[in-house]
Short mmCIF file of C-alpha atoms in Angstrom, two decimals:
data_model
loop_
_atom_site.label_atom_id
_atom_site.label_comp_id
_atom_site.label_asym_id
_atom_site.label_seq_id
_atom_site.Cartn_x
_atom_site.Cartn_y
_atom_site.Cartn_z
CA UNK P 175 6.61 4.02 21.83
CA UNK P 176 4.61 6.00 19.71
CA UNK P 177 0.85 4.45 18.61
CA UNK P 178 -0.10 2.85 15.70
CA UNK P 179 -1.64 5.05 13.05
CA UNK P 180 -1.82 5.18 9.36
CA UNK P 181 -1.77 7.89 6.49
CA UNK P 182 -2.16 7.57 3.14
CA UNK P 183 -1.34 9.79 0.21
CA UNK P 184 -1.31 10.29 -3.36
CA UNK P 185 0.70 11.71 -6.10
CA UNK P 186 1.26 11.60 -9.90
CA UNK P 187 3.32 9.84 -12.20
CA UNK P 188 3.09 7.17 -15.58
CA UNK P 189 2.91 4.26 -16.16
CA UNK P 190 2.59 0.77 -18.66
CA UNK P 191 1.45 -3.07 -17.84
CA UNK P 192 -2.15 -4.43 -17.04
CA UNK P 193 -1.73 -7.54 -15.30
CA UNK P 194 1.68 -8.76 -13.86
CA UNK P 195 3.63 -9.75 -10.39
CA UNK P 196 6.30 -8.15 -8.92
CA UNK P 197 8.43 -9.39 -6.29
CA UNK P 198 11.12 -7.51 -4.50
CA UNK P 199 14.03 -10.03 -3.46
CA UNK P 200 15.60 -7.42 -1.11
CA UNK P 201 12.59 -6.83 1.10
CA UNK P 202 10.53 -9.64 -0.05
CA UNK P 203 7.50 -7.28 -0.32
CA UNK P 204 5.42 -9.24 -3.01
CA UNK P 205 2.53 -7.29 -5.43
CA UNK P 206 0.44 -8.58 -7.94
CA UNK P 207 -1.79 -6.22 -9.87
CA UNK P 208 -4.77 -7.07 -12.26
CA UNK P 209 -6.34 -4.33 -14.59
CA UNK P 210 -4.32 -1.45 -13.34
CA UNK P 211 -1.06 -0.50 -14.93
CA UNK P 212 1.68 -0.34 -12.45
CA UNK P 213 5.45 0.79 -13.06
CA UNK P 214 6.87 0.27 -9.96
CA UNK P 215 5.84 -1.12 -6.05
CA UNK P 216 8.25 -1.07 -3.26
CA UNK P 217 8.67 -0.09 0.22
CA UNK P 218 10.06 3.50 1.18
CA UNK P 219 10.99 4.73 4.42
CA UNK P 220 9.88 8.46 5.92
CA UNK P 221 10.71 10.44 2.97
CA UNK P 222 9.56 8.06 0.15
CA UNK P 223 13.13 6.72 -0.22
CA UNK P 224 13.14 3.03 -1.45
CA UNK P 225 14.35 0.61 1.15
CA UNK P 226 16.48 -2.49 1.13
CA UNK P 227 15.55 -4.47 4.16
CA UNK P 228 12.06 -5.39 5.70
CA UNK P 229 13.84 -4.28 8.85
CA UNK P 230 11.79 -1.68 10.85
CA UNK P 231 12.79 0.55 13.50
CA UNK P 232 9.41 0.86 15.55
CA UNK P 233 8.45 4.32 16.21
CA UNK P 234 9.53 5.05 12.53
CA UNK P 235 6.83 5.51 9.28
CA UNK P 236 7.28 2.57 6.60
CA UNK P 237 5.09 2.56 3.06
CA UNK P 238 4.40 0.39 0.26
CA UNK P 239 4.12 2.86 -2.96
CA UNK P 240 2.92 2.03 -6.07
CA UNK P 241 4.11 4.11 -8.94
CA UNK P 242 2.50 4.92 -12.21
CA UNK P 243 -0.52 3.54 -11.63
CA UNK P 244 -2.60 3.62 -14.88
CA UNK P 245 -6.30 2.14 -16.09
CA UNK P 246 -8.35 3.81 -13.65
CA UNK P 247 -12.24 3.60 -14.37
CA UNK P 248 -13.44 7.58 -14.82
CA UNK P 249 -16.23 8.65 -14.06
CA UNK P 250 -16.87 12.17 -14.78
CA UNK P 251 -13.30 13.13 -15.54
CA UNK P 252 -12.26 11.64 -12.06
CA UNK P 253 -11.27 8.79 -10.49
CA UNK P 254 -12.04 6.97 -7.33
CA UNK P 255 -8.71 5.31 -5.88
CA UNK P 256 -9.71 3.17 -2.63
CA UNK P 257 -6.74 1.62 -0.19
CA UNK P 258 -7.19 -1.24 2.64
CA UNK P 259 -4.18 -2.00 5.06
CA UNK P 260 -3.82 -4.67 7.42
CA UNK P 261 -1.53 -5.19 9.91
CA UNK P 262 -1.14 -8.67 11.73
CA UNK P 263 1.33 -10.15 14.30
CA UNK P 264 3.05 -13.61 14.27
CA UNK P 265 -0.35 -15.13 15.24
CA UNK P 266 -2.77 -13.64 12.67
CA UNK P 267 -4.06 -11.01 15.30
CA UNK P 268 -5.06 -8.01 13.70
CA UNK P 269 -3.33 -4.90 14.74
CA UNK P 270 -4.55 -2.81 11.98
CA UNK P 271 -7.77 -2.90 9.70
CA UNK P 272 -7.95 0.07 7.64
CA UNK P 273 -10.64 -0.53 4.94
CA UNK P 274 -10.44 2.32 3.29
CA UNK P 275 -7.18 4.85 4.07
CA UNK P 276 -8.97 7.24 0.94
CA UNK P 277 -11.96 8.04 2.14
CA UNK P 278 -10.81 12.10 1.91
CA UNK P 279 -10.70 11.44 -2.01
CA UNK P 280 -15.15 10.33 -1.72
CA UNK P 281 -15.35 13.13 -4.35
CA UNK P 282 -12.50 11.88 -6.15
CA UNK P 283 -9.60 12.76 -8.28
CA UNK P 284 -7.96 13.50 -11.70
CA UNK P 285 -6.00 10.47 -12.65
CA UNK P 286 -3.06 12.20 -12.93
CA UNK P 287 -3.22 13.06 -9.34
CA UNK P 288 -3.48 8.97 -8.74
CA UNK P 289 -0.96 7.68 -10.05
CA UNK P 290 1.51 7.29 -7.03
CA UNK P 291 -0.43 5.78 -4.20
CA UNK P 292 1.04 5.46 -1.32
CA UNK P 293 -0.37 3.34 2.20
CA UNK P 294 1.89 5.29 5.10
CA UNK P 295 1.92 2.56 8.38
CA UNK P 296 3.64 4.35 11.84
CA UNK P 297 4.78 1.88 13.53
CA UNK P 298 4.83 1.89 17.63
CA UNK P 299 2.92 0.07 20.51
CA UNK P 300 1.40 -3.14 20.56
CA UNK P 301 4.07 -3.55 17.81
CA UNK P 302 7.24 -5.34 20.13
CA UNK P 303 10.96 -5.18 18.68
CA UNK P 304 12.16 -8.50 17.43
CA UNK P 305 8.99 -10.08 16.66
CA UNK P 306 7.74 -10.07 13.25
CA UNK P 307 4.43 -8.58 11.45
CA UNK P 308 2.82 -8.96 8.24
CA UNK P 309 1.64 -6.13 6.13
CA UNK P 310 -0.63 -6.49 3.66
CA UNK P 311 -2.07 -3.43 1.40
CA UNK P 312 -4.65 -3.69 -0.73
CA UNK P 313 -4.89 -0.65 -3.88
CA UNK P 314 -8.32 -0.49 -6.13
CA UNK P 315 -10.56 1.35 -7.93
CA UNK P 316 -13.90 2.25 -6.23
CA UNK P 317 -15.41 2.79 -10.03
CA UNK P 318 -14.34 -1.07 -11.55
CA UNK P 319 -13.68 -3.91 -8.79
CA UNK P 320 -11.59 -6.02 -11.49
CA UNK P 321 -8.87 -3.11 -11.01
CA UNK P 322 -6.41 -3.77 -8.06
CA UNK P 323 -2.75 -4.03 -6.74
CA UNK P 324 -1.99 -6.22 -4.05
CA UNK P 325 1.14 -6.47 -1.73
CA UNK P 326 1.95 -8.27 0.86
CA UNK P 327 5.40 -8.22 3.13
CA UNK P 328 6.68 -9.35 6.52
CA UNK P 329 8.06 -6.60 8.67
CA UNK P 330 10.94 -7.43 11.58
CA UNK P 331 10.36 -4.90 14.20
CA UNK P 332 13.52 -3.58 15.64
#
């Protein structure tokens, strides 16, 4: 099994809501966002594709993506996206406690350049196939702390 590791990324897009809830029935993944704008949230597989299952073959990459994320605080003509990812088992343990998977953006970003984030989770050892883990990602804005997008989903390991 391959170990657990995370990468995050960023990308560009639009955008147009400030405050809502989101809920995707196929995978259950559930985000709420306050003071960003937020077009779209879902889970993708590998290569970004959207997923229909919270089915996960261990060894293989799953992300939650937010898309045309909007409302960031500038400072300076740049913004200052932040990204925390847990990972827990059936018990609560935590796997995974990334506090900040954007730490190589400290000197920050255009907006344009932030408005797909995306929290990348490999999956792999201690993770065991059957069992079930919950991922929770946490999007915000290192410049305004009212500006956030949370998601949350339970992941079967197979």
């Amino acid at each position: 099994m391959l170990p657990l590791f995370v990468v995050a990324l960023i990308g560009a897009t639009s955008c147009n809501f400030s405050k809502g809830v989101k809920k995707d029935l196929a995978t259950g993944l559930t985000a709420t966002y306050n003071g960003f704008g937020v077009q779209d949230i879902y889970m993708a597989d590998a290569s970004g594709n959207k997923v229909s299952s919270n089915q996960i073959i261990l060894g293989s990459p799953v992300a939650v993506i937010a898309n045309g994320v909007t409302h960031y605080t500038e400072k300076d003509g740049k913004v200052y996206p932040g990204c925390n990812i847990i990972l827990t088992d059936k018990n609560k343990k935590e796997l995974l406690n990334l506090p900040d998977a954007f730490t190589d953006m400290a000197n920050g970003t255009p907006a344009s350049q932030a408005a797909l984030l995306s929290a990348k989770v490999s999956t792999g050892s201690p993770m065991v196939a059957g069992e079930t883990y919950h991922l929770y990602v946490r999007f915000y804005d290192k410049n305004n702390k009212e500006n956030e997008i949370l998601a949350q989903v339970d992941l079967l390991a197979k």
